[in-house]
Each structure stands twice: as structure tokens, then as C-alpha cells.
PDB file of C-alpha atoms in Angstrom:
ATOM      1  CA  MET A  21     -16.940  18.246  23.388  1.00 84.00           C
ATOM      2  CA  ARG A  22     -18.877  21.428  24.046  1.00 90.00           C
ATOM      3  CA  HIS A  23     -16.603  24.066  22.642  1.00 91.00           C
ATOM      4  CA  ASP A  24     -16.775  27.613  21.353  1.00 94.00           C
ATOM      5  CA  LEU A  25     -14.161  27.350  18.615  1.00 96.00           C
ATOM      6  CA  ARG A  26     -15.712  29.125  15.662  1.00 97.00           C
ATOM      7  CA  LEU A  27     -13.874  29.841  12.415  1.00 98.00           C
ATOM      8  CA  ASP A  28     -15.000  32.510   9.992  1.00 97.00           C
ATOM      9  CA  GLY A  29     -13.738  32.323   6.421  1.00 97.00           C
ATOM     10  CA  TYR A  30     -14.612  34.286   3.323  1.00 96.00           C
ATOM     11  CA  ALA A  31     -18.027  32.824   2.557  1.00 96.00           C
ATOM     12  CA  PHE A  32     -18.430  30.050   5.105  1.00 97.00           C
ATOM     13  CA  THR A  33     -18.165  29.560   8.843  1.00 98.00           C
ATOM     14  CA  LEU A  34     -17.424  26.528  10.963  1.00 98.00           C
ATOM     15  CA  ARG A  35     -19.644  26.874  14.021  1.00 98.00           C
ATOM     16  CA  PRO A  36     -19.952  24.345  16.836  1.00 98.00           C
ATOM     17  CA  VAL A  37     -22.633  21.707  16.391  1.00 98.00           C
ATOM     18  CA  THR A  38     -25.613  22.038  18.743  1.00 97.00           C
ATOM     19  CA  LEU A  39     -28.392  19.658  19.724  1.00 97.00           C
ATOM     20  CA  GLU A  40     -30.694  21.589  17.384  1.00 97.00           C
ATOM     21  CA  ASP A  41     -28.563  20.382  14.465  1.00 98.00           C
ATOM     22  CA  ALA A  42     -29.589  16.749  15.007  1.00 98.00           C
ATOM     23  CA  PRO A  43     -32.279  16.739  12.261  1.00 98.00           C
ATOM     24  CA  PHE A  44     -29.848  18.358   9.811  1.00 98.00           C
ATOM     25  CA  ILE A  45     -27.122  15.830  10.638  1.00 97.00           C
ATOM     26  CA  VAL A  46     -29.532  12.962  10.010  1.00 96.00           C
ATOM     27  CA  GLU A  47     -30.699  14.555   6.758  1.00 95.00           C
ATOM     28  CA  VAL A  48     -27.265  15.298   5.321  1.00 95.00           C
ATOM     29  CA  ARG A  49     -25.863  11.917   6.390  1.00 93.00           C
ATOM     30  CA  THR A  50     -28.752   9.731   5.243  1.00 91.00           C
ATOM     31  CA  SER A  51     -30.672  11.449   2.431  1.00 86.00           C
ATOM     32  CA  ASP A  52     -28.297  10.609  -0.421  1.00 81.00           C
ATOM     33  CA  PRO A  53     -26.822   7.106  -0.011  1.00 79.00           C
ATOM     34  CA  LYS A  54     -24.391   7.619  -2.902  1.00 78.00           C
ATOM     35  CA  ARG A  55     -22.804  10.657  -1.254  1.00 76.00           C
ATOM     36  CA  VAL A  56     -22.445   9.100   2.186  1.00 81.00           C
ATOM     37  CA  ARG A  57     -21.549   5.553   1.191  1.00 85.00           C
ATOM     38  CA  TYR A  58     -18.001   6.048   2.417  1.00 88.00           C
ATOM     39  CA  LEU A  59     -19.005   7.447   5.830  1.00 86.00           C
ATOM     40  CA  HIS A  60     -19.893   5.294   8.808  1.00 85.00           C
ATOM     41  CA  PRO A  61     -23.663   4.828   8.593  1.00 86.00           C
ATOM     42  CA  ILE A  62     -25.835   6.509  11.218  1.00 91.00           C
ATOM     43  CA  SER A  63     -29.378   5.845  12.365  1.00 91.00           C
ATOM     44  CA  PRO A  64     -32.097   7.847  10.602  1.00 92.00           C
ATOM     45  CA  ASP A  65     -33.682   8.381  14.024  1.00 96.00           C
ATOM     46  CA  VAL A  66     -33.234  12.007  15.189  1.00 97.00           C
ATOM     47  CA  GLU A  67     -33.544  11.050  18.856  1.00 97.00           C
ATOM     48  CA  GLN A  68     -30.646   8.635  18.473  1.00 97.00           C
ATOM     49  CA  GLN A  69     -28.633  11.430  16.882  1.00 97.00           C
ATOM     50  CA  ARG A  70     -29.437  13.709  19.844  1.00 97.00           C
ATOM     51  CA  ALA A  71     -28.258  10.947  22.191  1.00 97.00           C
ATOM     52  CA  TRP A  72     -25.050  10.615  20.139  1.00 97.00           C
ATOM     53  CA  LEU A  73     -24.512  14.376  20.328  1.00 97.00           C
ATOM     54  CA  ASN A  74     -24.978  14.349  24.114  1.00 97.00           C
ATOM     55  CA  ARG A  75     -22.264  11.693  24.378  1.00 97.00           C
ATOM     56  CA  TYR A  76     -20.068  13.742  22.015  1.00 97.00           C
ATOM     57  CA  PHE A  77     -20.532  16.821  24.228  1.00 96.00           C
ATOM     58  CA  ASP A  78     -19.104  14.823  27.147  1.00 95.00           C
ATOM     59  CA  ARG A  79     -16.064  13.564  25.238  1.00 93.00           C
ATOM     60  CA  PRO A  80     -12.896  15.675  25.577  1.00 91.00           C
ATOM     61  CA  ASP A  81     -10.782  16.855  22.665  1.00 90.00           C
ATOM     62  CA  GLU A  82     -13.278  16.456  19.867  1.00 95.00           C
ATOM     63  CA  TYR A  83     -14.496  19.290  17.694  1.00 97.00           C
ATOM     64  CA  TYR A  84     -17.574  18.907  15.542  1.00 98.00           C
ATOM     65  CA  TRP A  85     -18.785  21.776  13.373  1.00 98.00           C
ATOM     66  CA  VAL A  86     -21.594  22.705  11.053  1.00 98.00           C
ATOM     67  CA  VAL A  87     -20.355  24.300   7.829  1.00 98.00           C
ATOM     68  CA  GLU A  88     -22.587  27.340   7.432  1.00 98.00           C
ATOM     69  CA  ARG A  89     -22.997  30.058   4.813  1.00 96.00           C
ATOM     70  CA  MET A  90     -21.979  33.363   6.367  1.00 95.00           C
ATOM     71  CA  ASN A  91     -24.555  35.535   4.649  1.00 92.00           C
ATOM     72  CA  SER A  92     -27.625  33.319   4.960  1.00 94.00           C
ATOM     73  CA  LYS A  93     -26.706  31.051   7.911  1.00 95.00           C
ATOM     74  CA  GLU A  94     -27.771  28.156   5.688  1.00 97.00           C
ATOM     75  CA  ARG A  95     -26.241  24.855   6.772  1.00 98.00           C
ATOM     76  CA  GLU A  96     -24.035  23.333   4.087  1.00 97.00           C
ATOM     77  CA  GLY A  97     -22.457  20.348   5.813  1.00 97.00           C
ATOM     78  CA  LEU A  98     -20.415  18.897   8.647  1.00 97.00           C
ATOM     79  CA  ILE A  99     -16.752  18.514   9.540  1.00 98.00           C
ATOM     80  CA  ALA A 100     -14.823  17.421  12.634  1.00 98.00           C
ATOM     81  CA  ILE A 101     -11.441  16.974  14.323  1.00 98.00           C
ATOM     82  CA  TYR A 102     -10.973  14.049  16.707  1.00 97.00           C
ATOM     83  CA  ASN A 103      -8.541  11.298  17.753  1.00 96.00           C
ATOM     84  CA  PHE A 104      -6.128  13.746  19.345  1.00 97.00           C
ATOM     85  CA  ASP A 105      -2.660  12.425  20.166  1.00 96.00           C
ATOM     86  CA  ALA A 106      -1.112  14.807  22.684  1.00 94.00           C
ATOM     87  CA  ASN A 107       2.287  13.120  22.554  1.00 96.00           C
ATOM     88  CA  HIS A 108       2.665  13.591  18.821  1.00 96.00           C
ATOM     89  CA  ARG A 109       0.635  16.818  18.703  1.00 97.00           C
ATOM     90  CA  THR A 110      -1.578  15.471  15.940  1.00 98.00           C
ATOM     91  CA  ALA A 111      -5.240  14.657  15.319  1.00 98.00           C
ATOM     92  CA  GLU A 112      -7.542  13.345  12.607  1.00 98.00           C
ATOM     93  CA  TRP A 113     -10.087  15.325  10.655  1.00 98.00           C
ATOM     94  CA  GLY A 114     -13.130  13.858   8.970  1.00 96.00           C
ATOM     95  CA  ARG A 115     -16.891  13.286   9.278  1.00 95.00           C
ATOM     96  CA  TRP A 116     -16.848  15.570   6.244  1.00 95.00           C
ATOM     97  CA  VAL A 117     -20.051  15.703   4.273  1.00 94.00           C
ATOM     98  CA  LEU A 118     -21.647  18.545   2.308  1.00 95.00           C
ATOM     99  CA  ARG A 119     -25.081  18.936   0.787  1.00 94.00           C
ATOM    100  CA  PRO A 120     -25.258  18.184  -2.954  1.00 91.00           C
ATOM    101  CA  GLY A 121     -24.087  21.120  -5.047  1.00 91.00           C
ATOM    102  CA  SER A 122     -22.396  22.886  -2.142  1.00 95.00           C
ATOM    103  CA  LEU A 123     -19.373  25.021  -2.965  1.00 96.00           C
ATOM    104  CA  ALA A 124     -18.039  24.780   0.588  1.00 97.00           C
ATOM    105  CA  ALA A 125     -15.522  21.959   0.045  1.00 97.00           C
ATOM    106  CA  VAL A 126     -12.460  24.134  -0.456  1.00 97.00           C
ATOM    107  CA  GLU A 127     -13.194  26.630   2.301  1.00 98.00           C
ATOM    108  CA  SER A 128     -14.345  24.074   4.876  1.00 98.00           C
ATOM    109  CA  ALA A 129     -11.072  22.186   4.383  1.00 98.00           C
ATOM    110  CA  LEU A 130      -9.137  25.461   4.633  1.00 98.00           C
ATOM    111  CA  LEU A 131     -10.892  26.349   7.884  1.00 98.00           C
ATOM    112  CA  VAL A 132     -10.304  22.969   9.463  1.00 98.00           C
ATOM    113  CA  TYR A 133      -6.576  23.274   8.699  1.00 98.00           C
ATOM    114  CA  ARG A 134      -6.590  26.760  10.207  1.00 97.00           C
ATOM    115  CA  ALA A 135      -8.216  25.337  13.321  1.00 98.00           C
ATOM    116  CA  VAL A 136      -5.472  22.718  13.525  1.00 98.00           C
ATOM    117  CA  PHE A 137      -2.441  24.929  12.962  1.00 98.00           C
ATOM    118  CA  GLU A 138      -3.492  28.408  14.079  1.00 97.00           C
ATOM    119  CA  ARG A 139      -5.936  27.772  16.911  1.00 97.00           C
ATOM    120  CA  LEU A 140      -5.136  24.331  18.327  1.00 97.00           C
ATOM    121  CA  LYS A 141      -1.402  24.703  17.567  1.00 97.00           C
ATOM    122  CA  LEU A 142      -0.924  21.088  16.511  1.00 98.00           C
ATOM    123  CA  ASP A 143       2.109  19.959  14.512  1.00 98.00           C
ATOM    124  CA  SER A 144       0.187  17.886  11.980  1.00 98.00           C
ATOM    125  CA  VAL A 145      -3.229  16.570  11.048  1.00 98.00           C
ATOM    126  CA  TYR A 146      -4.224  13.519   9.079  1.00 98.00           C
ATOM    127  CA  CYS A 147      -7.309  12.220   7.335  1.00 97.00           C
ATOM    128  CA  MET A 148      -8.329   8.721   6.381  1.00 97.00           C
ATOM    129  CA  THR A 149     -10.284   8.114   3.188  1.00 96.00           C
ATOM    130  CA  VAL A 150     -11.855   4.902   1.941  1.00 95.00           C
ATOM    131  CA  ALA A 151      -9.579   3.749  -0.890  1.00 96.00           C
ATOM    132  CA  GLU A 152     -12.473   3.542  -3.382  1.00 94.00           C
ATOM    133  CA  ASN A 153     -13.426   7.175  -2.712  1.00 94.00           C
ATOM    134  CA  LEU A 154     -11.157   8.403  -5.488  1.00 94.00           C
ATOM    135  CA  PRO A 155     -12.452  11.993  -5.864  1.00 93.00           C
ATOM    136  CA  VAL A 156     -11.789  12.709  -2.176  1.00 95.00           C
ATOM    137  CA  ILE A 157      -8.353  11.092  -2.374  1.00 97.00           C
ATOM    138  CA  SER A 158      -7.685  13.266  -5.400  1.00 97.00           C
ATOM    139  CA  PHE A 159      -8.901  16.335  -3.486  1.00 97.00           C
ATOM    140  CA  HIS A 160      -6.365  15.750  -0.718  1.00 97.00           C
ATOM    141  CA  ASP A 161      -3.634  15.165  -3.317  1.00 96.00           C
ATOM    142  CA  SER A 162      -4.640  18.372  -5.125  1.00 96.00           C
ATOM    143  CA  CYS A 163      -4.464  20.339  -1.880  1.00 96.00           C
ATOM    144  CA  GLY A 164      -0.833  19.303  -1.513  1.00 95.00           C
ATOM    145  CA  LEU A 165      -1.132  16.737   1.261  1.00 96.00           C
ATOM    146  CA  SER A 166       1.299  13.826   1.468  1.00 96.00           C
ATOM    147  CA  ARG A 167       0.097  10.253   1.218  1.00 97.00           C
ATOM    148  CA  ALA A 168       1.285   8.461   4.349  1.00 96.00           C
ATOM    149  CA  GLY A 169       0.147   4.957   3.546  1.00 93.00           C
ATOM    150  CA  LEU A 170      -2.519   2.466   2.624  1.00 95.00           C
ATOM    151  CA  LEU A 171      -4.143   0.823   5.629  1.00 94.00           C
ATOM    152  CA  GLN A 172      -5.619  -2.513   4.700  1.00 96.00           C
ATOM    153  CA  GLY A 173      -9.113  -3.160   6.032  1.00 95.00           C
ATOM    154  CA  HIS A 174      -9.102   0.083   8.033  1.00 94.00           C
ATOM    155  CA  PHE A 175     -12.776   0.859   7.498  1.00 93.00           C
ATOM    156  CA  GLN A 176     -15.675  -1.394   8.439  1.00 92.00           C
ATOM    157  CA  LEU A 177     -18.707  -0.111   6.545  1.00 88.00           C
ATOM    158  CA  GLY A 178     -21.716  -2.342   6.874  1.00 84.00           C
ATOM    159  CA  ASP A 179     -20.554  -5.916   6.489  1.00 88.00           C
ATOM    160  CA  ARG A 180     -17.491  -5.057   4.376  1.00 91.00           C
ATOM    161  CA  LYS A 181     -13.995  -4.001   5.238  1.00 94.00           C
ATOM    162  CA  HIS A 182     -12.399  -1.305   3.072  1.00 95.00           C
ATOM    163  CA  ASP A 183      -8.808  -0.165   2.747  1.00 96.00           C
ATOM    164  CA  GLY A 184      -8.002   3.369   3.856  1.00 97.00           C
ATOM    165  CA  VAL A 185      -5.649   5.958   2.391  1.00 98.00           C
ATOM    166  CA  LYS A 186      -3.953   8.185   4.950  1.00 98.00           C
ATOM    167  CA  HIS A 187      -3.050  11.768   4.010  1.00 98.00           C
ATOM    168  CA  VAL A 188      -1.013  14.022   6.273  1.00 98.00           C
ATOM    169  CA  CYS A 189      -0.627  17.781   6.421  1.00 98.00           C
ATOM    170  CA  SER A 190       2.329  18.854   8.531  1.00 97.00           C
ATOM    171  CA  ARG A 191       3.083  22.288   9.913  1.00 97.00           C
ATOM    172  CA  GLN A 192       5.917  22.465   7.365  1.00 97.00           C
ATOM    173  CA  SER A 193       3.620  21.805   4.406  1.00 96.00           C
ATOM    174  CA  TRP A 194       0.737  23.882   5.776  1.00 96.00           C
ATOM    175  CA  PRO A 195       1.758  27.209   4.137  1.00 96.00           C
ATOM    176  CA  VAL A 196       1.631  25.620   0.672  1.00 95.00           C
ATOM    177  CA  VAL A 197      -1.725  23.978   1.364  1.00 96.00           C
ATOM    178  CA  ASP A 198      -3.045  27.224   2.870  1.00 97.00           C
ATOM    179  CA  GLN A 199      -2.067  29.256  -0.177  1.00 95.00           C
ATOM    180  CA  GLN A 200      -3.557  26.716  -2.578  1.00 92.00           C
ATOM    181  CA  LEU A 201      -6.893  26.629  -0.751  1.00 96.00           C
ATOM    182  CA  GLU A 202      -7.091  30.309   0.127  1.00 96.00           C
ATOM    183  CA  THR A 203      -6.803  31.466  -3.470  1.00 94.00           C
ATOM    184  CA  GLN A 204      -9.725  29.295  -4.518  1.00 95.00           C
ATOM    185  CA  ALA A 205     -11.782  30.059  -1.390  1.00 96.00           C
ATOM    186  CA  GLN A 206     -11.491  33.784  -2.023  1.00 95.00           C
ATOM    187  CA  ALA A 207     -12.518  33.330  -5.648  1.00 93.00           C
ATOM    188  CA  ILE A 208     -15.563  31.289  -4.627  1.00 94.00           C
ATOM    189  CA  ALA A 209     -16.531  33.881  -2.017  1.00 94.00           C
ATOM    190  CA  ARG A 210     -16.474  36.640  -4.635  1.00 90.00           C
ATOM    191  CA  ARG A 211     -19.075  34.606  -6.523  1.00 85.00           C
ATOM    192  CA  PHE A 212     -21.499  35.037  -3.629  1.00 82.00           C
ATOM    193  CA  GLN A 213     -21.238  38.798  -3.729  1.00 77.00           C
ATOM    194  CA  PRO A 214     -23.650  40.685  -5.975  1.00 68.00           C
ATOM    195  CA  PRO A 215     -22.047  41.979  -9.202  1.00 61.00           C
ATOM    196  CA  ALA A 216     -20.657  45.505  -8.804  1.00 60.00           C
TER     197      ALA A 216
ATOM    198  CA  MET B 267     -16.183  30.975 -31.846  1.00 84.00           C
ATOM    199  CA  ASN B 268     -17.560  27.727 -33.281  1.00 91.00           C
ATOM    200  CA  ARG B 269     -17.948  24.338 -31.606  1.00 92.00           C
ATOM    201  CA  THR B 270     -14.605  23.098 -32.909  1.00 94.00           C
ATOM    202  CA  ASP B 271     -12.817  26.084 -31.376  1.00 94.00           C
ATOM    203  CA  ILE B 272     -14.712  25.632 -28.094  1.00 96.00           C
ATOM    204  CA  ASP B 273     -13.829  21.944 -27.950  1.00 97.00           C
ATOM    205  CA  ARG B 274     -10.174  22.680 -28.659  1.00 97.00           C
ATOM    206  CA  GLU B 275      -9.925  25.295 -25.890  1.00 97.00           C
ATOM    207  CA  LEU B 276     -11.820  23.108 -23.415  1.00 98.00           C
ATOM    208  CA  THR B 277      -9.555  20.164 -24.190  1.00 98.00           C
ATOM    209  CA  GLU B 278      -6.562  22.322 -23.399  1.00 98.00           C
ATOM    210  CA  ILE B 279      -7.989  23.737 -20.148  1.00 98.00           C
ATOM    211  CA  CYS B 280      -9.279  20.434 -18.767  1.00 98.00           C
ATOM    212  CA  GLY B 281      -6.159  18.536 -19.775  1.00 97.00           C
ATOM    213  CA  ALA B 282      -3.873  21.088 -18.139  1.00 97.00           C
ATOM    214  CA  ILE B 283      -5.820  21.089 -14.858  1.00 97.00           C
ATOM    215  CA  LEU B 284      -6.478  17.348 -14.672  1.00 97.00           C
ATOM    216  CA  GLY B 285      -2.894  16.605 -15.628  1.00 95.00           C
ATOM    217  CA  HIS B 286      -3.447  14.347 -18.620  1.00 96.00           C
ATOM    218  CA  PRO B 287      -4.926  14.486 -22.123  1.00 96.00           C
ATOM    219  CA  VAL B 288      -8.728  14.487 -22.305  1.00 97.00           C
ATOM    220  CA  ASP B 289     -11.338  14.382 -25.042  1.00 96.00           C
ATOM    221  CA  ASN B 290     -14.949  15.476 -25.424  1.00 95.00           C
ATOM    222  CA  THR B 291     -16.283  12.361 -23.682  1.00 97.00           C
ATOM    223  CA  LEU B 292     -14.848  13.556 -20.363  1.00 97.00           C
ATOM    224  CA  THR B 293     -17.257  13.466 -17.411  1.00 97.00           C
ATOM    225  CA  ARG B 294     -16.758  14.264 -13.734  1.00 96.00           C
ATOM    226  CA  ALA B 295     -18.303  10.941 -12.743  1.00 93.00           C
ATOM    227  CA  GLY B 296     -15.903   9.038 -14.959  1.00 95.00           C
ATOM    228  CA  GLU B 297     -12.758  10.992 -14.098  1.00 95.00           C
ATOM    229  CA  ASP B 298     -11.272  10.164 -10.706  1.00 93.00           C
ATOM    230  CA  THR B 299      -9.033  13.218 -10.579  1.00 95.00           C
ATOM    231  CA  TRP B 300     -11.851  15.700 -11.272  1.00 97.00           C
ATOM    232  CA  ASP B 301     -12.177  16.583  -7.581  1.00 96.00           C
ATOM    233  CA  SER B 302     -13.814  19.570  -5.871  1.00 95.00           C
ATOM    234  CA  LEU B 303     -10.677  21.694  -6.017  1.00 96.00           C
ATOM    235  CA  LYS B 304     -10.004  20.968  -9.678  1.00 97.00           C
ATOM    236  CA  HIS B 305     -13.668  21.578 -10.484  1.00 97.00           C
ATOM    237  CA  ILE B 306     -13.346  25.119  -9.185  1.00 96.00           C
ATOM    238  CA  GLN B 307     -10.082  25.584 -11.062  1.00 96.00           C
ATOM    239  CA  ILE B 308     -11.723  24.421 -14.305  1.00 97.00           C
ATOM    240  CA  ILE B 309     -14.699  26.735 -13.724  1.00 97.00           C
ATOM    241  CA  PHE B 310     -12.520  29.806 -13.227  1.00 96.00           C
ATOM    242  CA  ALA B 311     -10.209  28.915 -16.125  1.00 97.00           C
ATOM    243  CA  VAL B 312     -13.196  28.505 -18.470  1.00 97.00           C
ATOM    244  CA  GLU B 313     -14.663  31.790 -17.264  1.00 96.00           C
ATOM    245  CA  GLU B 314     -11.425  33.615 -17.925  1.00 96.00           C
ATOM    246  CA  LYS B 315     -10.844  32.039 -21.328  1.00 96.00           C
ATOM    247  CA  PHE B 316     -14.379  32.468 -22.655  1.00 96.00           C
ATOM    248  CA  GLY B 317     -15.426  35.642 -20.842  1.00 95.00           C
ATOM    249  CA  VAL B 318     -18.433  34.061 -19.142  1.00 95.00           C
ATOM    250  CA  ARG B 319     -19.558  33.934 -15.519  1.00 93.00           C
ATOM    251  CA  PHE B 320     -21.300  30.853 -14.152  1.00 94.00           C
ATOM    252  CA  THR B 321     -23.963  31.356 -11.507  1.00 91.00           C
ATOM    253  CA  GLU B 322     -23.720  29.586  -8.180  1.00 89.00           C
ATOM    254  CA  GLU B 323     -26.359  27.120  -9.389  1.00 91.00           C
ATOM    255  CA  GLU B 324     -24.583  26.478 -12.684  1.00 95.00           C
ATOM    256  CA  ILE B 325     -21.182  25.720 -11.132  1.00 95.00           C
ATOM    257  CA  PRO B 326     -22.046  22.236  -9.808  1.00 95.00           C
ATOM    258  CA  GLN B 327     -24.044  21.477 -12.973  1.00 96.00           C
ATOM    259  CA  MET B 328     -20.963  21.808 -15.199  1.00 97.00           C
ATOM    260  CA  ASP B 329     -20.049  18.178 -14.687  1.00 96.00           C
ATOM    261  CA  SER B 330     -18.901  17.119 -18.144  1.00 98.00           C
ATOM    262  CA  PHE B 331     -17.014  18.356 -21.162  1.00 98.00           C
ATOM    263  CA  ALA B 332     -20.255  18.291 -23.154  1.00 97.00           C
ATOM    264  CA  ARG B 333     -22.110  20.488 -20.643  1.00 98.00           C
ATOM    265  CA  PHE B 334     -19.361  23.078 -20.747  1.00 98.00           C
ATOM    266  CA  ALA B 335     -19.290  22.961 -24.528  1.00 97.00           C
ATOM    267  CA  ASP B 336     -23.082  23.219 -24.892  1.00 97.00           C
ATOM    268  CA  TYR B 337     -23.197  26.125 -22.464  1.00 97.00           C
ATOM    269  CA  LEU B 338     -20.388  27.967 -24.221  1.00 97.00           C
ATOM    270  CA  GLU B 339     -21.760  27.299 -27.696  1.00 95.00           C
ATOM    271  CA  GLN B 340     -25.106  28.728 -26.619  1.00 93.00           C
ATOM    272  CA  ARG B 341     -23.472  31.808 -25.088  1.00 88.00           C
ATOM    273  CA  HIS B 342     -21.368  32.463 -28.147  1.00 78.00           C
ATOM    274  CA  ALA B 343     -24.375  32.025 -30.423  1.00 67.00           C
ATOM    275  CA  THR B 344     -26.376  34.745 -28.647  1.00 55.00           C
TER     276      THR B 344
END
């Protein structure tokens, strides 16, 4: 969906993806197979990515962002919210990938939760993680999310099916998650400021 | 502070944040609960305990007990 929902944090921004981001998307999602092995594979062809983005722009209720450094405008990664369920006032977040060595994990997660609860006014958000992707499952646990179940064979990656772990953040649990992430995001942001 | 003292303090910090006892063979790649949030928590706890400040480039490089210990031993030797 073409949208103008932009979220500014302490050191990073979520800004809407544009067609000009197609080469970056291909690079960050294909250059390091180990990092992206738990994401749905995409074509390395930039033109195909532009075509995918044009279809995304036409789809309603889908938000795709570039994670960007505020001070340098350097692109750090990608994140999205999709699969909206208006009846249950919920959606899924994912397509989360960051360049190697990026420190944007904590703040990009914080900003996507802020988009969900403060801007889109949803009641909950969930994320699905490939069961073998243990560090990301641990990240969601560490943030204070609840595990809502193991979905057998949820992911089809290549020719293999993988189980998925579902984590949920509800409006009730959001303040705890927010506080946990905000403290660390602020500390990371101070690291980007020159020493006094 | 000598290497034994550094190892003892690191063992305490990493064990407390990861939620279980660890030893000096600990690596991020081999520890499923060493996630991005806990990595930052370990970094800041080590900085506070040892009075050091990791650069932005050094933060992702601190991916094992041994790397922390080597770094800290070098800093305390100079």
C-alpha cells in the first residue's frame, strides 16, 4: 500500500518503502544466505522486485518500511505489517531483516509496535517465526511477548516445510514490552551521539 | 584486574542476563538465548562493570565470552 506512515525513534526511522529501494531490498534479502534463510526467498532480479513493489503499492492494508539511520539516512533493513484482520483488530508483523552488524533490531521492533498500538490503534499484533530460528524466537521472548502456539508446517521455504512459532503482543502487554525496548533503544541511540 | 577476575565477572554478567550458568566457552552462535536484545544488555552491563565503552563497530564483534575477555584484558593491561 502506498502510505505515508513514518515513525521516528531515537536513532532510527521507519520510512515507507519506495520503488527506489528495490536494489537495496534485493541486496539485503539475498546477499547473505545465512541471515535470510528463514525468510521467503526472493528473486535476485531488481526488475522483479520493482514489479513486486508495484503490486504491493496496490494492495490495501499493508505497510512496508525501510529501517533507516536518522542521522545519516543510511538504510539498515526492512520491516512490515500485513495480514490485517479488521474483525479482531489484529495484524502480523514480519519481513524483518537487517544488514549484518546493524544495531537497529531493538528500535525497529519498538517502532513497529508503536505503529500498531499508537498509530493504527489495533488491539494486538502477532509474528510468526520459523521454529529453527532460535535467536529470533528468543528475542520475542525477551521482549515480553507471549507464545501463542506452534504451527506445524506453517512455512514453506524452498522444498521444505518448517514449523512456525507464533508470538503475540496484546494492548494489555504492550506497556511492558514498550518499556523494555525503549530503555535499550535510548541507550543504543546515545551510542551514536559524539562523546560530550 | 587479571584474567581470572575478568572471567569471573563475565561469567556472572552473562549468566545473569542469559538466565543460566555459563562458562568461558560461551559463544553467541552456540547460545540460542543470546538474542539481539540480550546482546545489548550484555554490552551495557560489561561497560558499566568494567568502565569501558565499546564503539558502534565493536558492539556486534563482541560475539563470544573469549572476545569480551580478550578485549577487557587488553584494556586493563594498558
